[in-house]
Amino acid sequence: MNKIAVMTSGGDSPGMNACIRAVVRTAAFYNKEVVGIKRGYQGMIDNDIIPLSVKDVANIIQYGGTILKTARSKDFHTKEGRLKAFHNLQSAGVEGLVCIGGNGTYTGAEIFYNEFGIPSVGAPGTIDNDLYGTDYTIGFDTAANTALDAIDRIRDTADSHNRVFFIEVMGRDSGFLALYAGIAGGAEGILVPEIFTDYEGLRQHFNNPERRIKDFSIIVVAEGDTEGNAFEVADKFKLEFNQADVRVSVLGHIQRGGKPSVNDRILASRLGSSAVECLLNGVKNSCVGVVNNDIIITPYNEAINKSKSIDKNLWRLSQILSS
Ligand code: F6P
C-alpha cells in the first residue's frame, strides 16, 4: 500500500486535526503518500481530494474543527453516489482509507468496503463518546470540559438568585457528556437517555426537603433524554414544583468547538497513528480504539451493532453524591 486517503465525517470534534496530523506524519514515517478527502463522503463523490504533506499538517494540532471539513452526505446513501466515489478514489490511486468519525461514518465505510473492497480503518471522532470499541472518543474530553466550564459559570448566577437551572448538554442518544459534566459540576440531578427512571429520582429528591441543603440547583439533561429536552423537563418540573424559580440553558454547539485538551490530542495522535499502521499491516473493515489504555481493533460490524453502555458505577456515584 503506497497511498492512503484520510477524511473526517459526521459531526466534528476537537482533536480531529491532531488525528489527521498523526495519520500524515505516520504515513511519512513509513514513506507512504497521503491525500485528504474534503467534506467526508460528499467530497469523495465530488472528487474533492487534495494532497496532504507533513507541511500541510504543521501547526494544526492545537485547533478544534477539522481542516478537511466534514459533512453528513445524503448522496453516499445511494449506490450511484458510492460508485462515483469509488471511481474517484481509483483515479487518485488511493489504496487505503482512514475514516475519522462516529457511527454513521463507520456504517458508510463498512458498506463501501463490502461493495468495492478498498481497505479502511476507522478512528472514533465524536463528542458523544457513544462508540463501542473504545473507552473514549476523540473530542469527548474537550467537550466535557467545555460543558463543565459553562456549568461552573451558571452555578454562580444560580447561587446568587436561588434558582433551579436545567442545563442541556449534547448527546443525541447517549448520556456520557451529561454524566461526566454533571458529576464534575456537582449537579443535583443528571438525566440521561440510558436510565429511564432518572426523572423520578429527581422528583423524589426535590420532594425530600431535608436532603436539600442548597437554595439553588443544577440539573444536567442530555439532549436525548427519554423525558425530553431541557425545556420539556423543566416544564414538567415547574408543574409540580411551582415555587421554584426555574431557568433553562442549552449549551449546544459551543461544546463542539475549541482547542482540544491534552487527553484528546494524545488519544487522537495514538489512534491516527495506529490506524495507519493497521492499514499497512493488512487490517481492513475495522476501527481502532483505546480500551484500558491499550490500542484495540474492532470490526466495523461489531462497533456499529454493539452499544457502549454507560458506566453503572459512575451513575451510582452520581446518585450517592447528589442525594
Ligand atoms: O453526534 C455529535 C452531535 O454533537 C450530537 O451530540 C448532536 O445531537 C448532533 O451532533 C448535532 O448535530 P448537528 O451539528 O448536525 O446539528
Tab-separated table of C-alpha atoms and ligand atoms in Angstrom:
chain	number	residue	atom	x	y	z
A	1	MET	CA	0.000	0.000	0.000
A	2	ASN	CA	1.522	3.291	-1.080
A	3	LYS	CA	-1.238	5.847	-0.988
A	4	ILE	CA	-3.658	6.418	1.895
A	5	ALA	CA	-6.603	8.818	1.998
A	6	VAL	CA	-7.841	10.385	5.225
A	7	MET	CA	-11.180	12.055	5.851
A	8	THR	CA	-13.375	13.382	8.652
A	9	SER	CA	-17.096	12.752	8.516
A	10	GLY	CA	-20.248	13.420	10.590
A	11	GLY	CA	-20.223	15.911	13.455
A	12	ASP	CA	-16.791	17.452	14.035
A	13	SER	CA	-14.990	17.070	17.341
A	14	PRO	CA	-11.948	18.729	18.939
A	15	GLY	CA	-8.881	16.606	18.202
A	16	MET	CA	-9.786	15.666	14.640
A	17	ASN	CA	-6.927	17.845	13.390
A	18	ALA	CA	-4.488	16.120	15.739
A	19	CYS	CA	-5.676	12.815	14.298
A	20	ILE	CA	-5.221	13.978	10.675
A	21	ARG	CA	-1.744	15.168	11.577
A	22	ALA	CA	-0.872	11.800	13.131
A	23	VAL	CA	-2.095	9.977	10.011
A	24	VAL	CA	0.040	12.126	7.712
A	25	ARG	CA	3.148	12.052	9.894
A	26	THR	CA	2.945	8.292	10.493
A	27	ALA	CA	2.478	7.620	6.781
A	28	ALA	CA	5.503	9.836	6.049
A	29	PHE	CA	7.493	7.864	8.632
A	30	TYR	CA	6.813	4.747	6.533
A	31	ASN	CA	7.422	6.626	3.237
A	32	LYS	CA	3.765	6.480	2.215
A	33	GLU	CA	1.809	9.200	0.473
A	34	VAL	CA	-1.390	10.740	1.908
A	35	VAL	CA	-4.271	12.589	0.301
A	36	GLY	CA	-7.075	14.318	2.163
A	37	ILE	CA	-10.712	13.947	1.187
A	38	LYS	CA	-12.619	17.127	1.961
A	39	ARG	CA	-16.174	17.127	3.410
A	40	GLY	CA	-16.177	13.393	4.153
A	41	TYR	CA	-18.116	11.073	1.853
A	42	GLN	CA	-19.542	14.057	-0.041
A	43	GLY	CA	-16.038	15.143	-1.062
A	44	MET	CA	-15.297	11.576	-2.129
A	45	ILE	CA	-18.255	11.767	-4.502
A	46	ASP	CA	-17.403	15.305	-5.672
A	47	ASN	CA	-13.724	14.367	-6.167
A	48	ASP	CA	-12.637	16.973	-3.631
A	49	ILE	CA	-9.320	15.266	-2.935
A	50	ILE	CA	-6.132	17.147	-2.065
A	51	PRO	CA	-2.516	16.135	-1.448
A	52	LEU	CA	-1.543	16.234	2.232
A	53	SER	CA	2.104	16.596	3.098
A	54	VAL	CA	3.756	16.856	6.503
A	55	LYS	CA	3.988	20.593	5.837
A	56	ASP	CA	0.217	20.788	5.287
A	57	VAL	CA	-0.450	19.452	8.759
A	58	ALA	CA	2.051	21.686	10.554
A	59	ASN	CA	0.568	23.974	13.197
A	60	ILE	CA	-2.884	22.359	13.331
A	61	ILE	CA	-2.648	20.149	16.442
A	62	GLN	CA	-3.995	22.934	18.664
A	63	TYR	CA	-7.118	23.730	16.653
A	64	GLY	CA	-10.676	22.448	17.032
A	65	GLY	CA	-12.775	21.703	13.954
A	66	THR	CA	-11.228	19.891	11.016
A	67	ILE	CA	-9.017	21.283	8.267
A	68	LEU	CA	-10.614	18.719	5.936
A	69	LYS	CA	-14.130	19.997	6.747
A	70	THR	CA	-16.901	17.500	7.326
A	71	ALA	CA	-20.405	16.682	6.127
A	72	ARG	CA	-23.255	14.240	6.518
A	73	SER	CA	-23.660	13.063	2.902
A	74	LYS	CA	-27.090	12.036	1.607
A	75	ASP	CA	-25.630	11.077	-1.808
A	76	PHE	CA	-23.417	8.435	-0.224
A	77	HIS	CA	-26.586	6.591	0.828
A	78	THR	CA	-27.171	5.810	-2.872
A	79	LYS	CA	-25.329	3.118	-4.849
A	80	GLU	CA	-24.796	5.653	-7.634
A	81	GLY	CA	-23.038	8.050	-5.243
A	82	ARG	CA	-20.813	5.332	-3.839
A	83	LEU	CA	-19.850	4.150	-7.343
A	84	LYS	CA	-18.795	7.694	-8.212
A	85	ALA	CA	-16.775	7.851	-5.009
A	86	PHE	CA	-15.076	4.556	-5.834
A	87	HIS	CA	-14.088	5.753	-9.339
A	88	ASN	CA	-12.639	8.952	-7.857
A	89	LEU	CA	-10.547	7.030	-5.338
A	90	GLN	CA	-9.347	4.675	-8.063
A	91	SER	CA	-8.285	7.576	-10.308
A	92	ALA	CA	-6.460	9.160	-7.375
A	93	GLY	CA	-4.611	5.873	-6.775
A	94	VAL	CA	-5.948	5.518	-3.216
A	95	GLU	CA	-5.300	2.048	-1.795
A	96	GLY	CA	-6.461	2.508	1.785
A	97	LEU	CA	-8.681	4.823	3.820
A	98	VAL	CA	-8.628	6.273	7.311
A	99	CYS	CA	-12.155	7.384	8.253
A	100	ILE	CA	-12.417	9.620	11.318
A	101	GLY	CA	-15.951	9.947	12.670
A	102	GLY	CA	-18.805	8.294	14.502
A	103	ASN	CA	-21.293	5.512	13.938
A	104	GLY	CA	-22.593	6.901	10.622
A	105	THR	CA	-19.020	7.160	9.336
A	106	TYR	CA	-18.297	3.543	10.233
A	107	THR	CA	-21.555	2.398	8.637
A	108	GLY	CA	-20.656	4.142	5.366
A	109	ALA	CA	-17.135	2.687	5.471
A	110	GLU	CA	-18.431	-0.840	6.003
A	111	ILE	CA	-20.888	-0.653	3.106
A	112	PHE	CA	-18.187	0.835	0.893
A	113	TYR	CA	-15.705	-1.890	1.792
A	114	ASN	CA	-18.257	-4.640	1.154
A	115	GLU	CA	-19.108	-3.164	-2.249
A	116	PHE	CA	-15.701	-2.132	-3.549
A	117	GLY	CA	-13.099	-3.756	-1.308
A	118	ILE	CA	-10.986	-0.667	-0.570
A	119	PRO	CA	-9.487	-1.394	2.865
A	120	SER	CA	-10.402	1.118	5.516
A	121	VAL	CA	-9.734	1.673	9.198
A	122	GLY	CA	-11.897	3.964	11.327
A	123	ALA	CA	-10.840	6.250	14.172
A	124	PRO	CA	-13.560	7.278	16.658
A	125	GLY	CA	-14.226	11.009	16.461
A	126	THR	CA	-17.350	12.318	18.189
A	127	ILE	CA	-18.025	14.378	21.293
A	128	ASP	CA	-20.764	11.911	22.298
A	129	ASN	CA	-18.365	9.095	23.337
A	130	ASP	CA	-21.054	6.663	22.214
A	131	LEU	CA	-18.904	4.286	20.143
A	132	TYR	CA	-18.338	0.666	21.014
A	133	GLY	CA	-14.691	-0.487	20.846
A	134	THR	CA	-13.104	2.423	22.682
A	135	ASP	CA	-13.277	3.768	26.216
A	136	TYR	CA	-13.160	7.335	24.912
A	137	THR	CA	-13.742	9.013	21.560
A	138	ILE	CA	-11.722	11.912	20.178
A	139	GLY	CA	-13.344	15.165	21.324
A	140	PHE	CA	-15.275	13.861	24.314
A	141	ASP	CA	-12.809	15.071	26.944
A	142	THR	CA	-12.652	18.595	25.490
A	143	ALA	CA	-16.445	18.796	25.140
A	144	ALA	CA	-16.960	17.589	28.715
A	145	ASN	CA	-14.534	20.265	29.946
A	146	THR	CA	-16.297	22.939	27.887
A	147	ALA	CA	-19.645	21.887	29.358
A	148	LEU	CA	-18.123	21.882	32.840
A	149	ASP	CA	-16.779	25.402	32.417
A	150	ALA	CA	-20.268	26.579	31.415
A	151	ILE	CA	-21.854	24.748	34.361
A	152	ASP	CA	-19.431	26.417	36.782
A	153	ARG	CA	-20.391	29.829	35.411
A	154	ILE	CA	-24.117	29.107	35.578
A	155	ARG	CA	-23.660	27.860	39.141
A	156	ASP	CA	-22.532	31.391	40.167
A	157	THR	CA	-25.707	33.029	38.940
A	158	ALA	CA	-27.901	30.119	40.106
A	159	ASP	CA	-26.471	30.627	43.604
A	160	SER	CA	-26.962	34.417	43.562
A	161	HIS	CA	-30.629	34.107	42.564
A	162	ASN	CA	-31.560	30.861	44.334
A	163	ARG	CA	-32.618	29.353	41.029
A	164	VAL	CA	-33.037	25.844	39.681
A	165	PHE	CA	-31.146	25.558	36.387
A	166	PHE	CA	-31.772	22.851	33.811
A	167	ILE	CA	-28.637	22.739	31.653
A	168	GLU	CA	-28.854	20.796	28.416
A	169	VAL	CA	-25.696	19.202	27.066
A	170	MET	CA	-25.285	17.415	23.736
A	171	GLY	CA	-25.828	13.693	23.360
A	172	ARG	CA	-28.496	12.674	20.896
A	173	ASP	CA	-28.615	9.066	22.043
A	174	SER	CA	-26.171	8.966	24.894
A	175	GLY	CA	-25.561	10.459	28.305
A	176	PHE	CA	-21.767	10.326	28.613
A	177	LEU	CA	-21.354	14.099	28.403
A	178	ALA	CA	-24.204	14.677	30.852
A	179	LEU	CA	-22.865	12.131	33.332
A	180	TYR	CA	-19.256	13.336	33.280
A	181	ALA	CA	-20.016	17.068	33.244
A	182	GLY	CA	-22.800	16.511	35.792
A	183	ILE	CA	-20.635	14.682	38.316
A	184	ALA	CA	-17.694	17.061	37.818
A	185	GLY	CA	-20.043	20.057	38.059
A	186	GLY	CA	-21.649	18.857	41.302
A	187	ALA	CA	-25.102	18.585	39.738
A	188	GLU	CA	-28.054	17.746	41.961
A	189	GLY	CA	-29.661	15.812	39.147
A	190	ILE	CA	-28.439	14.159	35.942
A	191	LEU	CA	-30.829	12.955	33.252
A	192	VAL	CA	-29.517	10.564	30.592
A	193	PRO	CA	-31.259	8.506	27.880
A	194	GLU	CA	-29.787	5.239	29.187
A	195	ILE	CA	-31.607	5.445	32.560
A	196	PHE	CA	-35.385	5.540	32.337
A	197	THR	CA	-36.103	6.336	35.980
A	198	ASP	CA	-33.858	9.377	36.268
A	199	TYR	CA	-36.705	11.930	36.327
A	200	GLU	CA	-38.491	10.009	39.077
A	201	GLY	CA	-35.263	10.122	41.102
A	202	LEU	CA	-35.127	13.881	40.669
A	203	ARG	CA	-38.760	14.253	41.777
A	204	GLN	CA	-38.137	12.223	44.911
A	205	HIS	CA	-35.057	14.263	45.682
A	206	PHE	CA	-36.941	17.561	45.468
A	207	ASN	CA	-39.822	16.143	47.480
A	208	ASN	CA	-37.443	15.490	50.331
A	209	PRO	CA	-36.544	18.983	51.662
A	210	GLU	CA	-34.356	17.542	54.432
A	211	ARG	CA	-31.931	16.203	51.844
A	212	ARG	CA	-31.642	19.538	50.029
A	213	ILE	CA	-29.076	21.701	51.707
A	214	LYS	CA	-28.641	24.332	48.978
A	215	ASP	CA	-31.070	27.016	47.851
A	216	PHE	CA	-30.083	26.602	44.208
A	217	SER	CA	-29.785	23.579	41.961
A	218	ILE	CA	-28.023	22.447	38.824
A	219	ILE	CA	-29.732	19.690	36.836
A	220	VAL	CA	-27.842	18.430	33.772
A	221	VAL	CA	-30.011	16.990	30.995
A	222	ALA	CA	-28.708	15.075	27.969
A	223	GLU	CA	-30.457	16.413	24.859
A	224	GLY	CA	-31.754	12.931	24.034
A	225	ASP	CA	-33.190	12.118	27.461
A	226	THR	CA	-36.332	9.990	27.362
A	227	GLU	CA	-38.276	12.667	29.317
A	228	GLY	CA	-37.495	15.205	26.572
A	229	ASN	CA	-35.061	18.069	26.183
A	230	ALA	CA	-34.210	20.511	28.969
A	231	PHE	CA	-37.172	22.807	28.205
A	232	GLU	CA	-39.615	19.902	28.291
A	233	VAL	CA	-38.182	18.504	31.508
A	234	ALA	CA	-38.187	21.974	33.103
A	235	ASP	CA	-41.865	22.470	32.141
A	236	LYS	CA	-42.778	19.174	33.736
A	237	PHE	CA	-40.807	20.084	36.844
A	238	LYS	CA	-42.488	23.501	37.141
A	239	LEU	CA	-45.938	21.894	37.195
A	240	GLU	CA	-45.087	20.066	40.397
A	241	PHE	CA	-42.621	22.479	41.988
A	242	ASN	CA	-44.305	25.763	41.157
A	243	GLN	CA	-42.478	27.697	43.876
A	244	ALA	CA	-39.126	27.088	42.200
A	245	ASP	CA	-37.539	29.848	40.131
A	246	VAL	CA	-36.567	27.777	37.089
A	247	ARG	CA	-34.286	28.642	34.182
A	248	VAL	CA	-33.080	26.622	31.212
A	249	SER	CA	-29.749	26.903	29.438
A	250	VAL	CA	-28.921	24.912	26.292
A	251	LEU	CA	-25.165	24.701	25.745
A	252	GLY	CA	-25.448	23.466	22.147
A	253	HIS	CA	-22.643	23.678	19.604
A	254	ILE	CA	-20.283	25.548	21.918
A	255	GLN	CA	-19.397	22.010	23.070
A	256	ARG	CA	-18.198	21.038	19.605
A	257	GLY	CA	-15.500	23.685	19.216
A	258	GLY	CA	-12.418	24.934	20.953
A	259	LYS	CA	-8.859	23.797	21.333
A	260	PRO	CA	-8.509	20.115	22.139
A	261	SER	CA	-7.448	19.064	25.633
A	262	VAL	CA	-4.225	17.163	26.377
A	263	ASN	CA	-6.191	13.906	26.608
A	264	ASP	CA	-7.853	14.441	23.250
A	265	ARG	CA	-4.613	15.369	21.495
A	266	ILE	CA	-2.901	12.262	22.817
A	267	LEU	CA	-5.849	9.992	22.082
A	268	ALA	CA	-6.153	11.426	18.555
A	269	SER	CA	-2.418	11.053	17.941
A	270	ARG	CA	-2.385	7.445	19.146
A	271	LEU	CA	-5.452	6.482	17.134
A	272	GLY	CA	-4.434	8.266	13.913
A	273	SER	CA	-1.008	6.674	14.024
A	274	SER	CA	-2.391	3.206	14.836
A	275	ALA	CA	-4.941	3.451	12.024
A	276	VAL	CA	-2.121	3.896	9.506
A	277	GLU	CA	-0.086	1.055	10.992
A	278	CYS	CA	-3.177	-1.156	10.906
A	279	LEU	CA	-3.725	-0.427	7.210
A	280	LEU	CA	-0.070	-1.148	6.430
A	281	ASN	CA	-0.354	-4.430	8.339
A	282	GLY	CA	-3.362	-5.542	6.315
A	283	VAL	CA	-6.187	-4.667	8.736
A	284	LYS	CA	-9.397	-3.688	6.947
A	285	ASN	CA	-13.064	-3.082	7.604
A	286	SER	CA	-12.312	-2.308	11.255
A	287	CYS	CA	-11.793	0.577	13.633
A	288	VAL	CA	-9.196	1.342	16.266
A	289	GLY	CA	-9.917	2.304	19.846
A	290	VAL	CA	-8.298	2.512	23.247
A	291	VAL	CA	-9.564	0.129	25.935
A	292	ASN	CA	-7.822	0.018	29.331
A	293	ASN	CA	-5.078	2.142	27.759
A	294	ASP	CA	-4.315	-0.455	25.058
A	295	ILE	CA	-4.998	0.025	21.355
A	296	ILE	CA	-7.580	-2.484	20.199
A	297	ILE	CA	-9.067	-3.292	16.790
A	298	THR	CA	-12.801	-3.921	16.410
A	299	PRO	CA	-14.535	-4.962	13.164
A	300	TYR	CA	-16.874	-2.206	11.903
A	301	ASN	CA	-19.761	-4.604	12.090
A	302	GLU	CA	-19.267	-5.094	15.823
A	303	ALA	CA	-18.599	-1.413	16.537
A	304	ILE	CA	-21.755	-0.400	14.684
A	305	ASN	CA	-24.089	-3.003	16.156
A	306	LYS	CA	-22.967	-3.148	19.759
A	307	SER	CA	-23.699	-0.258	22.042
A	308	LYS	CA	-21.416	1.101	24.706
A	309	SER	CA	-23.336	1.205	27.940
A	310	ILE	CA	-22.971	3.983	30.412
A	311	ASP	CA	-20.680	3.231	33.354
A	312	LYS	CA	-23.042	1.905	36.050
A	313	ASN	CA	-20.523	2.654	38.820
A	314	LEU	CA	-20.299	6.287	37.749
A	315	TRP	CA	-24.082	6.504	37.631
A	316	ARG	CA	-24.291	5.076	41.147
A	317	LEU	CA	-21.660	7.579	42.277
A	318	SER	CA	-23.697	10.420	40.839
A	319	GLN	CA	-26.719	9.214	42.823
A	320	ILE	CA	-24.789	8.941	46.061
A	321	LEU	CA	-23.155	12.341	45.700
A	322	SER	CA	-26.362	14.153	44.825
A	323	SER	CA	-28.680	12.508	47.367
B	1	F6P	O1	-23.032	13.432	17.291
B	1	F6P	C1	-22.483	14.593	17.789
B	1	F6P	C2	-23.539	15.641	17.999
B	1	F6P	O2	-22.881	16.777	18.513
B	1	F6P	C3	-24.717	15.236	18.899
B	1	F6P	O3	-24.426	15.295	20.268
B	1	F6P	C4	-25.758	16.226	18.463
B	1	F6P	O4	-27.046	15.758	18.710
B	1	F6P	C5	-25.507	16.328	16.983
B	1	F6P	O5	-24.145	16.007	16.779
B	1	F6P	C6	-25.809	17.689	16.403
B	1	F6P	O6	-25.612	17.618	15.022
B	1	F6P	P1	-25.583	18.877	14.058
B	1	F6P	O7	-24.301	19.604	14.284
B	1	F6P	O8	-25.683	18.293	12.702
B	1	F6P	O9	-26.761	19.715	14.443
